[in-house]
Amino acid sequence: MSFASRFARITVGVIVTLAVVSALFFAFAWHSSIDPVEPPTASAFDHAVVLRGAQLAALGECVTCHTAADGRVFAGGRAIPTPFGTIYSTNITPDPLTGIGQWSLAAFERAMRAGVDRKGRDLYPAFPYDHFTLLRDEDVKSLYAYLMTRQPVRVPAHPNELDFPLNFRPLLAGWKLLFFRQGRYRQDRSHDETWNRGAYLAEGLAHCGACHTPRNLLGAEKKDQHFGGGESENWHAYAINSASQSPVPWEANTLQFYLRNGWHALHGVARGPMTPVVENMAGVPETDVQAMAAYVISLMGQPTPERVRHAEGLATRKVAPPVAAQPDNVGATLYTAACAVCHESGRPLPFGGIDLALSIGVSGEDPTNLLHVVLEGLPAAGEAPMPIMPGFAHTLSDPQLLALLTYLRSRFAAKPLWSDTETAIRHAQEAERRR
Amino acid sequence: MELKVNGRIHSVAAAPDTPLLYVLREDLQLNAAKYGCGLGQCGACTVMVDGEAVLSCVVPILLLQGKEIMTVEGLGSIDKPGPMQRAFIEEQAAQCGYCIPGMMMRAQALLQKNPQTSDAEIRRQLEQNLCRCGTHMRILRAVRRAAQLMQTPETAVDTGRST
């Protein structure tokens, strides 16, 4: 056989193989369009079902991502930063042209369970269908009833800002093949009803793991580090499993209080992307909050006797014990001058400053949130009594911040400084200058 | 230690952990910045440090070495008010007046960075400065007027910054 004909046969072979592979891929990646429907009228839904849907939507935090800053509720357009570019949330009001008004229940259910929109396009997992897939049928129906009875708003979707090839949606079929499994929540008979309710909500609709579980390079949650601490919108989401670094171990009742109020005297304040979670929680039945707290606590497991003893000491003291003045230590001087007046006032939350030995910000696995709070403070949030703190942006230099964090970490957590503190400081200061 | 306030260098005898507000009012007799809550929560003590709005009641002077501090006194004088001061006078934006120096300094920091800033941004920035008289609408008008004045050559006076 001549070289030319052998070359031709190999070329044809390669082309045929490629064609077959891509045909298979597209067959797999292709989803049918679901026919548009007339937007259902409000009378099509039972009022009790709509109300139930409202509570579920609060649990699922739908409004948080699907509402832009200063935008109309559920009309989308909020920029969601990801390591792969910016994704803009879509309009989920029942507007027929720009929202989901023409979506049948089947189309809505497919989006929730399979991450495919009405027209058959794969959805980016910034929409947490990997969690929503666990939902029970009746909960999907209630959510549909709630959303379809909202005010329709005509706001076209903002195009995503993703680099090639990530802007090519069929690739998502590959992502799903690797990381996504469809399936409803299955009761765990070794646990009671409350635990199962909590697991169903926390793993499903409330999608806690979307932030609190670390993600791999392709943006999928690492199942083997479930709730092991993740990242969200440049804030750290602390570990809420057995790796929790909370100085006082969480208990079901303290976690329930924290989720309900956004702060706890032995733990501190929920801020960053946790703020809207708590705001939404106000619309959720107490029994559901209690169930989620019970479930998360069970994953944290029993704290060691040593941790418990340490925590008892912290919980009963009124204020951090005095330490000798350290005039040569910049961090100590800064703490005494700027922080101690509130943080050693002995006045408990929500009005006084927390004893920093109780703060996960100081003891936790990552310095990001502590930097946010030191620089931006805790602005007044909402109308409920909440701790507030002035920010120290524009006054602390990088070395001063480093000295302060070093001091806080060693005095209040008795731990060495985080390995990447200097980088975290640089990033936080740069972000502050852009604000 | 030395503090640079409104372009002048002052030698200050206060302890390094003294909040800037106390030094301004007691050592330097610059009484524009007001003591409101003393906890960094009301904004009455707002001054500018290197062009940024800062709460002087919670910032110890040890953080201010080599930085440029500006108070309302640095915006202009009674005879020659700066655009921010002129705007507040022309809009009669003060009721009791206690919050006004803080409002002016935060607005000044904002407009120096972006004179064409939006109403929404002005509101967002001034949100943390409290006014108990309810003069908010006049204050907003005054800040908008100041933004215009700052872009008019004859009124855009030197703001005391010597960068």
PDB file of C-alpha atoms in Angstrom, chain A residues 137-336:
ATOM      1  CA  ASP A 137     -42.998  16.739  43.435  1.00  0.00           C
ATOM      2  CA  GLU A 138     -45.416  18.695  45.623  1.00  0.00           C
ATOM      3  CA  ASP A 139     -42.690  21.199  46.556  1.00  0.00           C
ATOM      4  CA  VAL A 140     -41.831  21.782  42.898  1.00  0.00           C
ATOM      5  CA  LYS A 141     -45.535  22.362  42.244  1.00  0.00           C
ATOM      6  CA  SER A 142     -45.799  24.831  45.135  1.00  0.00           C
ATOM      7  CA  LEU A 143     -42.774  26.786  43.935  1.00  0.00           C
ATOM      8  CA  TYR A 144     -44.236  26.881  40.431  1.00  0.00           C
ATOM      9  CA  ALA A 145     -47.561  28.146  41.794  1.00  0.00           C
ATOM     10  CA  TYR A 146     -45.785  30.858  43.794  1.00  0.00           C
ATOM     11  CA  LEU A 147     -43.573  32.081  40.940  1.00  0.00           C
ATOM     12  CA  MET A 148     -46.364  32.010  38.352  1.00  0.00           C
ATOM     13  CA  THR A 149     -48.516  34.248  40.564  1.00  0.00           C
ATOM     14  CA  ARG A 150     -45.838  36.960  40.973  1.00  0.00           C
ATOM     15  CA  GLN A 151     -45.952  40.283  39.157  1.00  0.00           C
ATOM     16  CA  PRO A 152     -44.686  39.780  35.601  1.00  0.00           C
ATOM     17  CA  VAL A 153     -41.777  42.094  34.804  1.00  0.00           C
ATOM     18  CA  ARG A 154     -40.381  42.579  31.301  1.00  0.00           C
ATOM     19  CA  VAL A 155     -36.615  42.490  31.678  1.00  0.00           C
ATOM     20  CA  PRO A 156     -34.571  40.630  29.045  1.00  0.00           C
ATOM     21  CA  ALA A 157     -31.755  38.413  30.272  1.00  0.00           C
ATOM     22  CA  HIS A 158     -28.318  40.001  30.552  1.00  0.00           C
ATOM     23  CA  PRO A 159     -25.833  37.972  28.481  1.00  0.00           C
ATOM     24  CA  ASN A 160     -23.311  35.984  30.527  1.00  0.00           C
ATOM     25  CA  GLU A 161     -19.667  37.019  30.414  1.00  0.00           C
ATOM     26  CA  LEU A 162     -17.904  33.694  30.069  1.00  0.00           C
ATOM     27  CA  ASP A 163     -14.802  33.015  28.035  1.00  0.00           C
ATOM     28  CA  PHE A 164     -14.727  30.540  25.158  1.00  0.00           C
ATOM     29  CA  PRO A 165     -15.238  27.576  25.360  1.00  0.00           C
ATOM     30  CA  LEU A 166     -17.293  27.907  28.542  1.00  0.00           C
ATOM     31  CA  ASN A 167     -19.865  30.036  26.750  1.00  0.00           C
ATOM     32  CA  PHE A 168     -20.662  26.979  24.595  1.00  0.00           C
ATOM     33  CA  ARG A 169     -23.572  25.470  26.521  1.00  0.00           C
ATOM     34  CA  PRO A 170     -23.477  21.914  25.105  1.00  0.00           C
ATOM     35  CA  LEU A 171     -20.231  21.474  27.079  1.00  0.00           C
ATOM     36  CA  LEU A 172     -22.425  21.462  30.171  1.00  0.00           C
ATOM     37  CA  ALA A 173     -23.639  18.021  29.129  1.00  0.00           C
ATOM     38  CA  GLY A 174     -20.100  16.810  29.765  1.00  0.00           C
ATOM     39  CA  TRP A 175     -20.028  18.550  33.129  1.00  0.00           C
ATOM     40  CA  LYS A 176     -23.294  16.913  34.081  1.00  0.00           C
ATOM     41  CA  LEU A 177     -22.031  13.517  32.948  1.00  0.00           C
ATOM     42  CA  LEU A 178     -19.042  13.903  35.256  1.00  0.00           C
ATOM     43  CA  PHE A 179     -20.575  15.553  38.299  1.00  0.00           C
ATOM     44  CA  PHE A 180     -24.357  15.625  38.275  1.00  0.00           C
ATOM     45  CA  ARG A 181     -26.728  12.897  39.368  1.00  0.00           C
ATOM     46  CA  GLN A 182     -30.469  13.404  39.171  1.00  0.00           C
ATOM     47  CA  GLY A 183     -32.664  11.960  41.867  1.00  0.00           C
ATOM     48  CA  ARG A 184     -35.162  12.755  44.580  1.00  0.00           C
ATOM     49  CA  TYR A 185     -34.264  12.816  48.261  1.00  0.00           C
ATOM     50  CA  ARG A 186     -34.314   9.377  49.852  1.00  0.00           C
ATOM     51  CA  GLN A 187     -35.285   9.037  53.503  1.00  0.00           C
ATOM     52  CA  ASP A 188     -32.551   7.718  55.774  1.00  0.00           C
ATOM     53  CA  ARG A 189     -34.364   5.297  58.043  1.00  0.00           C
ATOM     54  CA  SER A 190     -31.542   5.292  60.596  1.00  0.00           C
ATOM     55  CA  HIS A 191     -32.512   8.872  61.519  1.00  0.00           C
ATOM     56  CA  ASP A 192     -35.710  10.418  62.812  1.00  0.00           C
ATOM     57  CA  GLU A 193     -38.245  12.532  60.969  1.00  0.00           C
ATOM     58  CA  THR A 194     -36.732  15.868  62.048  1.00  0.00           C
ATOM     59  CA  TRP A 195     -33.282  14.875  60.848  1.00  0.00           C
ATOM     60  CA  ASN A 196     -34.667  13.738  57.514  1.00  0.00           C
ATOM     61  CA  ARG A 197     -36.633  16.935  57.125  1.00  0.00           C
ATOM     62  CA  GLY A 198     -33.463  18.922  57.869  1.00  0.00           C
ATOM     63  CA  ALA A 199     -31.373  16.875  55.463  1.00  0.00           C
ATOM     64  CA  TYR A 200     -34.001  17.198  52.737  1.00  0.00           C
ATOM     65  CA  LEU A 201     -34.060  20.976  53.107  1.00  0.00           C
ATOM     66  CA  ALA A 202     -30.362  21.669  53.763  1.00  0.00           C
ATOM     67  CA  GLU A 203     -29.124  19.408  50.958  1.00  0.00           C
ATOM     68  CA  GLY A 204     -31.940  20.274  48.584  1.00  0.00           C
ATOM     69  CA  LEU A 205     -33.745  23.564  48.413  1.00  0.00           C
ATOM     70  CA  ALA A 206     -31.556  25.510  50.880  1.00  0.00           C
ATOM     71  CA  HIS A 207     -28.439  24.317  48.972  1.00  0.00           C
ATOM     72  CA  CYS A 208     -26.076  25.006  51.917  1.00  0.00           C
ATOM     73  CA  GLY A 209     -23.331  23.026  50.202  1.00  0.00           C
ATOM     74  CA  ALA A 210     -23.296  25.399  47.223  1.00  0.00           C
ATOM     75  CA  CYS A 211     -21.184  27.713  49.402  1.00  0.00           C
ATOM     76  CA  HIS A 212     -20.074  25.576  52.365  1.00  0.00           C
ATOM     77  CA  THR A 213     -18.628  22.708  50.295  1.00  0.00           C
ATOM     78  CA  PRO A 214     -15.360  23.395  48.462  1.00  0.00           C
ATOM     79  CA  ARG A 215     -15.440  23.074  44.671  1.00  0.00           C
ATOM     80  CA  ASN A 216     -13.006  21.399  42.293  1.00  0.00           C
ATOM     81  CA  LEU A 217     -11.285  23.023  39.311  1.00  0.00           C
ATOM     82  CA  LEU A 218     -14.373  22.494  37.178  1.00  0.00           C
ATOM     83  CA  GLY A 219     -16.646  24.118  39.707  1.00  0.00           C
ATOM     84  CA  ALA A 220     -18.291  20.958  41.048  1.00  0.00           C
ATOM     85  CA  GLU A 221     -18.699  20.374  44.772  1.00  0.00           C
ATOM     86  CA  LYS A 222     -16.144  17.952  46.199  1.00  0.00           C
ATOM     87  CA  LYS A 223     -18.417  15.278  47.609  1.00  0.00           C
ATOM     88  CA  ASP A 224     -15.670  13.898  49.844  1.00  0.00           C
ATOM     89  CA  GLN A 225     -15.353  17.282  51.575  1.00  0.00           C
ATOM     90  CA  HIS A 226     -19.055  17.828  52.103  1.00  0.00           C
ATOM     91  CA  PHE A 227     -19.660  21.050  54.135  1.00  0.00           C
ATOM     92  CA  GLY A 228     -15.883  21.300  54.596  1.00  0.00           C
ATOM     93  CA  GLY A 229     -15.743  25.062  53.972  1.00  0.00           C
ATOM     94  CA  GLY A 230     -16.040  26.850  50.645  1.00  0.00           C
ATOM     95  CA  GLU A 231     -16.150  30.244  49.035  1.00  0.00           C
ATOM     96  CA  SER A 232     -18.858  32.611  47.901  1.00  0.00           C
ATOM     97  CA  GLU A 233     -18.631  36.087  46.366  1.00  0.00           C
ATOM     98  CA  ASN A 234     -15.182  36.671  47.850  1.00  0.00           C
ATOM     99  CA  TRP A 235     -16.295  35.598  51.329  1.00  0.00           C
ATOM    100  CA  HIS A 236     -15.308  32.358  53.007  1.00  0.00           C
ATOM    101  CA  ALA A 237     -18.110  29.947  53.915  1.00  0.00           C
ATOM    102  CA  TYR A 238     -16.835  28.234  57.054  1.00  0.00           C
ATOM    103  CA  ALA A 239     -16.674  24.487  57.530  1.00  0.00           C
ATOM    104  CA  ILE A 240     -19.943  23.268  59.036  1.00  0.00           C
ATOM    105  CA  ASN A 241     -18.992  19.620  59.422  1.00  0.00           C
ATOM    106  CA  SER A 242     -16.690  17.916  61.919  1.00  0.00           C
ATOM    107  CA  ALA A 243     -13.924  20.303  60.807  1.00  0.00           C
ATOM    108  CA  SER A 244     -15.793  23.324  62.247  1.00  0.00           C
ATOM    109  CA  GLN A 245     -13.329  25.633  63.996  1.00  0.00           C
ATOM    110  CA  SER A 246     -15.946  27.420  66.071  1.00  0.00           C
ATOM    111  CA  PRO A 247     -14.386  28.165  69.495  1.00  0.00           C
ATOM    112  CA  VAL A 248     -17.647  27.201  71.198  1.00  0.00           C
ATOM    113  CA  PRO A 249     -19.015  24.115  69.423  1.00  0.00           C
ATOM    114  CA  TRP A 250     -22.369  24.735  67.785  1.00  0.00           C
ATOM    115  CA  GLU A 251     -25.448  23.155  69.309  1.00  0.00           C
ATOM    116  CA  ALA A 252     -28.846  22.657  67.703  1.00  0.00           C
ATOM    117  CA  ASN A 253     -30.475  25.476  69.684  1.00  0.00           C
ATOM    118  CA  THR A 254     -27.656  28.001  69.147  1.00  0.00           C
ATOM    119  CA  LEU A 255     -27.568  27.277  65.420  1.00  0.00           C
ATOM    120  CA  GLN A 256     -31.333  27.611  65.198  1.00  0.00           C
ATOM    121  CA  PHE A 257     -31.131  31.001  66.954  1.00  0.00           C
ATOM    122  CA  TYR A 258     -28.300  32.101  64.647  1.00  0.00           C
ATOM    123  CA  LEU A 259     -30.157  31.106  61.486  1.00  0.00           C
ATOM    124  CA  ARG A 260     -33.233  32.906  62.750  1.00  0.00           C
ATOM    125  CA  ASN A 261     -31.567  36.096  64.034  1.00  0.00           C
ATOM    126  CA  GLY A 262     -28.315  36.432  62.100  1.00  0.00           C
ATOM    127  CA  TRP A 263     -26.179  36.468  65.246  1.00  0.00           C
ATOM    128  CA  HIS A 264     -25.544  34.553  68.435  1.00  0.00           C
ATOM    129  CA  ALA A 265     -23.829  35.881  71.545  1.00  0.00           C
ATOM    130  CA  LEU A 266     -21.412  32.922  71.646  1.00  0.00           C
ATOM    131  CA  HIS A 267     -20.639  32.982  67.927  1.00  0.00           C
ATOM    132  CA  GLY A 268     -20.968  36.407  66.359  1.00  0.00           C
ATOM    133  CA  VAL A 269     -22.696  37.754  63.286  1.00  0.00           C
ATOM    134  CA  ALA A 270     -23.802  36.340  59.922  1.00  0.00           C
ATOM    135  CA  ARG A 271     -22.478  38.629  57.214  1.00  0.00           C
ATOM    136  CA  GLY A 272     -21.534  38.607  53.546  1.00  0.00           C
ATOM    137  CA  PRO A 273     -23.611  36.184  51.480  1.00  0.00           C
ATOM    138  CA  MET A 274     -25.009  34.743  54.750  1.00  0.00           C
ATOM    139  CA  THR A 275     -26.921  37.997  55.374  1.00  0.00           C
ATOM    140  CA  PRO A 276     -29.611  37.341  52.744  1.00  0.00           C
ATOM    141  CA  VAL A 277     -29.819  33.710  53.870  1.00  0.00           C
ATOM    142  CA  VAL A 278     -30.872  34.884  57.315  1.00  0.00           C
ATOM    143  CA  GLU A 279     -33.220  37.523  55.874  1.00  0.00           C
ATOM    144  CA  ASN A 280     -34.943  34.842  53.818  1.00  0.00           C
ATOM    145  CA  MET A 281     -35.119  32.574  56.847  1.00  0.00           C
ATOM    146  CA  ALA A 282     -37.629  35.001  58.387  1.00  0.00           C
ATOM    147  CA  GLY A 283     -40.248  33.599  55.991  1.00  0.00           C
ATOM    148  CA  VAL A 284     -39.550  29.970  56.911  1.00  0.00           C
ATOM    149  CA  PRO A 285     -41.509  27.951  59.527  1.00  0.00           C
ATOM    150  CA  GLU A 286     -39.646  27.545  62.834  1.00  0.00           C
ATOM    151  CA  THR A 287     -39.877  23.755  62.575  1.00  0.00           C
ATOM    152  CA  ASP A 288     -37.963  23.836  59.289  1.00  0.00           C
ATOM    153  CA  VAL A 289     -35.186  26.026  60.743  1.00  0.00           C
ATOM    154  CA  GLN A 290     -35.030  23.685  63.734  1.00  0.00           C
ATOM    155  CA  ALA A 291     -34.800  20.634  61.462  1.00  0.00           C
ATOM    156  CA  MET A 292     -31.962  22.094  59.390  1.00  0.00           C
ATOM    157  CA  ALA A 293     -30.063  23.052  62.551  1.00  0.00           C
ATOM    158  CA  ALA A 294     -30.498  19.532  63.942  1.00  0.00           C
ATOM    159  CA  TYR A 295     -29.228  18.009  60.699  1.00  0.00           C
ATOM    160  CA  VAL A 296     -26.146  20.232  60.421  1.00  0.00           C
ATOM    161  CA  ILE A 297     -25.294  19.631  64.096  1.00  0.00           C
ATOM    162  CA  SER A 298     -25.420  15.893  63.517  1.00  0.00           C
ATOM    163  CA  LEU A 299     -22.815  16.294  60.770  1.00  0.00           C
ATOM    164  CA  MET A 300     -20.569  18.282  63.088  1.00  0.00           C
ATOM    165  CA  GLY A 301     -20.557  15.352  65.479  1.00  0.00           C
ATOM    166  CA  GLN A 302     -19.619  15.262  69.143  1.00  0.00           C
ATOM    167  CA  PRO A 303     -16.882  17.785  70.040  1.00  0.00           C
ATOM    168  CA  THR A 304     -13.882  16.425  71.934  1.00  0.00           C
ATOM    169  CA  PRO A 305     -13.961  16.800  75.768  1.00  0.00           C
ATOM    170  CA  GLU A 306     -11.036  19.201  75.443  1.00  0.00           C
ATOM    171  CA  ARG A 307     -13.005  21.478  73.091  1.00  0.00           C
ATOM    172  CA  VAL A 308     -15.999  21.347  75.390  1.00  0.00           C
ATOM    173  CA  ARG A 309     -13.903  22.329  78.440  1.00  0.00           C
ATOM    174  CA  HIS A 310     -12.296  25.203  76.522  1.00  0.00           C
ATOM    175  CA  ALA A 311     -15.714  26.372  75.344  1.00  0.00           C
ATOM    176  CA  GLU A 312     -17.179  26.320  78.858  1.00  0.00           C
ATOM    177  CA  GLY A 313     -14.389  28.601  80.010  1.00  0.00           C
ATOM    178  CA  LEU A 314     -15.100  31.014  77.154  1.00  0.00           C
ATOM    179  CA  ALA A 315     -18.863  30.961  77.534  1.00  0.00           C
ATOM    180  CA  THR A 316     -18.807  31.833  81.220  1.00  0.00           C
ATOM    181  CA  ARG A 317     -16.226  34.604  81.210  1.00  0.00           C
ATOM    182  CA  LYS A 318     -17.521  38.146  80.867  1.00  0.00           C
ATOM    183  CA  VAL A 319     -14.540  39.567  79.030  1.00  0.00           C
ATOM    184  CA  ALA A 320     -11.085  38.534  77.810  1.00  0.00           C
ATOM    185  CA  PRO A 321      -8.618  38.416  80.737  1.00  0.00           C
ATOM    186  CA  PRO A 322      -6.236  41.394  80.797  1.00  0.00           C
ATOM    187  CA  VAL A 323      -2.789  41.006  79.252  1.00  0.00           C
ATOM    188  CA  ALA A 324       0.367  43.002  79.929  1.00  0.00           C
ATOM    189  CA  ALA A 325       0.843  46.094  77.804  1.00  0.00           C
ATOM    190  CA  GLN A 326       3.109  45.452  74.782  1.00  0.00           C
ATOM    191  CA  PRO A 327       4.183  48.895  73.591  1.00  0.00           C
ATOM    192  CA  ASP A 328       6.539  47.443  70.967  1.00  0.00           C
ATOM    193  CA  ASN A 329       3.869  45.229  69.437  1.00  0.00           C
ATOM    194  CA  VAL A 330       2.047  47.219  66.722  1.00  0.00           C
ATOM    195  CA  GLY A 331      -0.800  44.706  66.635  1.00  0.00           C
ATOM    196  CA  ALA A 332      -1.336  44.896  70.387  1.00  0.00           C
ATOM    197  CA  THR A 333      -1.254  48.692  70.320  1.00  0.00           C
ATOM    198  CA  LEU A 334      -3.767  48.806  67.478  1.00  0.00           C
ATOM    199  CA  TYR A 335      -6.082  46.360  69.219  1.00  0.00           C
ATOM    200  CA  THR A 336      -5.953  48.341  72.465  1.00  0.00           C
TER     201      THR A 336
END
